[in-house]
C-alpha positions as a printed NumPy array, in Angstrom:
array([[-133.684,  -65.342,   85.288],
       [-135.009,  -68.869,   85.784],
       [-136.085,  -70.812,   82.739],
       [-137.742,  -74.131,   82.426],
       [-137.336,  -76.566,   79.582],
       [-139.99 ,  -76.258,   76.934],
       [-142.575,  -78.965,   76.723],
       [-142.424,  -80.875,   73.432],
       [-146.065,  -79.832,   72.94 ],
       [-145.469,  -76.089,   73.313],
       [-144.866,  -73.588,   70.555],
       [-142.003,  -71.059,   70.489],
       [-144.227,  -68.44 ,   72.167],
       [-144.894,  -70.784,   75.089],
       [-148.576,  -71.361,   74.352],
       [-149.845,  -74.838,   73.695],
       [-150.745,  -75.284,   70.025],
       [-154.417,  -75.746,   69.24 ],
       [-155.321,  -79.11 ,   67.843],
       [-158.275,  -79.731,   65.599],
       [-160.848,  -82.232,   66.783],
       [-160.921,  -85.311,   64.59 ],
       [-164.043,  -85.844,   62.525],
       [-166.219,  -88.85 ,   63.22 ],
       [-167.578,  -90.603,   60.134],
       [-170.786,  -92.51 ,   60.798],
       [-172.902,  -95.047,   58.981],
       [-176.637,  -94.817,   58.375],
       [-178.599,  -95.787,   61.539],
       [-175.7  ,  -95.223,   63.947],
       [-176.768,  -93.544,   67.174],
       [-174.479,  -90.712,   68.253],
       [-174.459,  -87.648,   70.518],
       [-174.362,  -84.155,   68.971],
       [-175.112,  -80.568,   69.977],
       [-178.637,  -80.301,   68.525],
       [-180.114,  -76.931,   67.466],
       [-183.612,  -75.821,   68.414],
       [-185.771,  -73.476,   66.338],
       [-187.567,  -71.858,   69.276],
       [-184.581,  -71.176,   71.556],
       [-181.067,  -70.015,   70.587],
       [-179.135,  -72.834,   72.272],
       [-177.632,  -76.178,   71.394],
       [-178.418,  -79.159,   73.595],
       [-176.367,  -82.351,   73.634],
       [-178.676,  -85.155,   72.694],
       [-178.729,  -88.541,   71.004],
       [-179.593,  -88.667,   67.327],
       [-179.86 ,  -91.29 ,   64.626],
       [-177.782,  -90.897,   61.464],
       [-179.891,  -90.816,   58.284],
       [-177.262,  -90.091,   55.626],
       [-174.952,  -92.753,   54.243],
       [-171.221,  -92.955,   54.898],
       [-170.34 ,  -91.755,   51.374],
       [-172.435,  -88.583,   51.818],
       [-170.924,  -88.003,   55.261],
       [-167.354,  -88.264,   53.937],
       [-167.921,  -86.195,   50.781],
       [-169.798,  -83.374,   52.505],
       [-167.935,  -83.482,   55.833],
       [-171.384,  -83.357,   57.451],
       [-174.049,  -85.839,   58.572],
       [-177.86 ,  -85.674,   58.348],
       [-179.471,  -86.742,   61.632],
       [-182.881,  -87.041,   63.305],
       [-183.545,  -86.288,   66.953],
       [-183.972,  -89.051,   69.53 ],
       [-186.055,  -87.982,   72.525],
       [-187.922,  -89.417,   75.498],
       [-190.941,  -87.368,   74.321],
       [-192.208,  -86.8  ,   77.842],
       [-193.781,  -83.411,   77.057],
       [-195.253,  -84.08 ,   73.618],
       [-195.733,  -86.614,   70.867],
       [-195.838,  -86.395,   67.1  ],
       [-197.929,  -88.795,   64.983],
       [-194.762,  -89.732,   63.084],
       [-192.684,  -90.612,   66.192],
       [-191.053,  -94.056,   65.992],
       [-190.88 ,  -95.86 ,   69.348],
       [-187.514,  -97.616,   69.567],
       [-187.786, -101.241,   70.656],
       [-184.125, -102.296,   70.798],
       [-182.637,  -99.863,   73.319],
       [-179.669, -102.127,   74.071],
       [-178.343, -102.137,   70.485],
       [-178.869,  -98.371,   70.209],
       [-177.187,  -97.983,   73.635],
       [-179.983,  -95.791,   74.993],
       [-180.736,  -95.964,   78.739],
       [-184.496,  -95.222,   78.664],
       [-187.456,  -95.577,   76.304],
       [-187.066,  -93.17 ,   73.374],
       [-188.563,  -92.24 ,   70.042],
       [-187.057,  -91.071,   66.782],
       [-188.631,  -87.697,   66.1  ],
       [-188.437,  -86.388,   62.541],
       [-186.814,  -83.113,   63.494],
       [-183.837,  -83.168,   61.117],
       [-180.594,  -81.253,   60.959],
       [-177.2  ,  -81.491,   59.273],
       [-174.239,  -81.534,   61.653],
       [-170.567,  -81.034,   60.697],
       [-168.716,  -84.302,   61.33 ],
       [-166.315,  -82.675,   63.776],
       [-169.295,  -81.819,   66.052],
       [-170.214,  -85.472,   66.564],
       [-169.273,  -85.923,   70.212],
       [-169.448,  -89.697,   70.613],
       [-170.773,  -92.906,   69.127],
       [-173.446,  -94.754,   71.132],
       [-174.556,  -97.748,   69.069],
       [-176.905,  -98.381,   66.144],
       [-180.593,  -99.   ,   65.568],
       [-181.646, -102.635,   65.564],
       [-183.11 , -104.207,   62.382],
       [-186.8  , -103.691,   63.299],
       [-186.191, -100.088,   64.352],
       [-184.348,  -99.447,   61.069],
       [-187.266, -100.843,   59.089],
       [-189.77 ,  -98.702,   61.016],
       [-187.662,  -95.594,   60.336],
       [-187.333,  -96.406,   56.627],
       [-191.114,  -96.802,   56.313],
       [-191.944,  -93.564,   58.138],
       [-189.285,  -91.619,   56.259],
       [-190.693,  -92.887,   52.933],
       [-194.212,  -91.856,   54.061],
       [-192.954,  -88.324,   54.783],
       [-191.626,  -87.952,   51.24 ],
       [-194.738,  -89.222,   49.459]])
């Protein structure tokens, strides 16, 4: 019988141990990529989002409240916020923040892109306040 030395990363049964993905903790107005749920179809689509919840909430709840970022080619909503500073947000094409919200577990945040610029943050704060009034 031929045996090979065990890899330091293998378990006694020879299978590689599963590792848990590290959680990403974001700040309000960070732009990140997440698997985003849709109400009308039972799939998740990777898409950019803007973080709405603060870091303290994200740490305490191990989840982050986000709003969808989209190119809005097929439709527009009256509350869409056109993003002006695409470079700071690290978005390649013209996009809007659409107020379709969801809460995502921190370990599902796939990668950090950038953050909204100051004028885009202000526009989002104003529209979000208008939604709650």
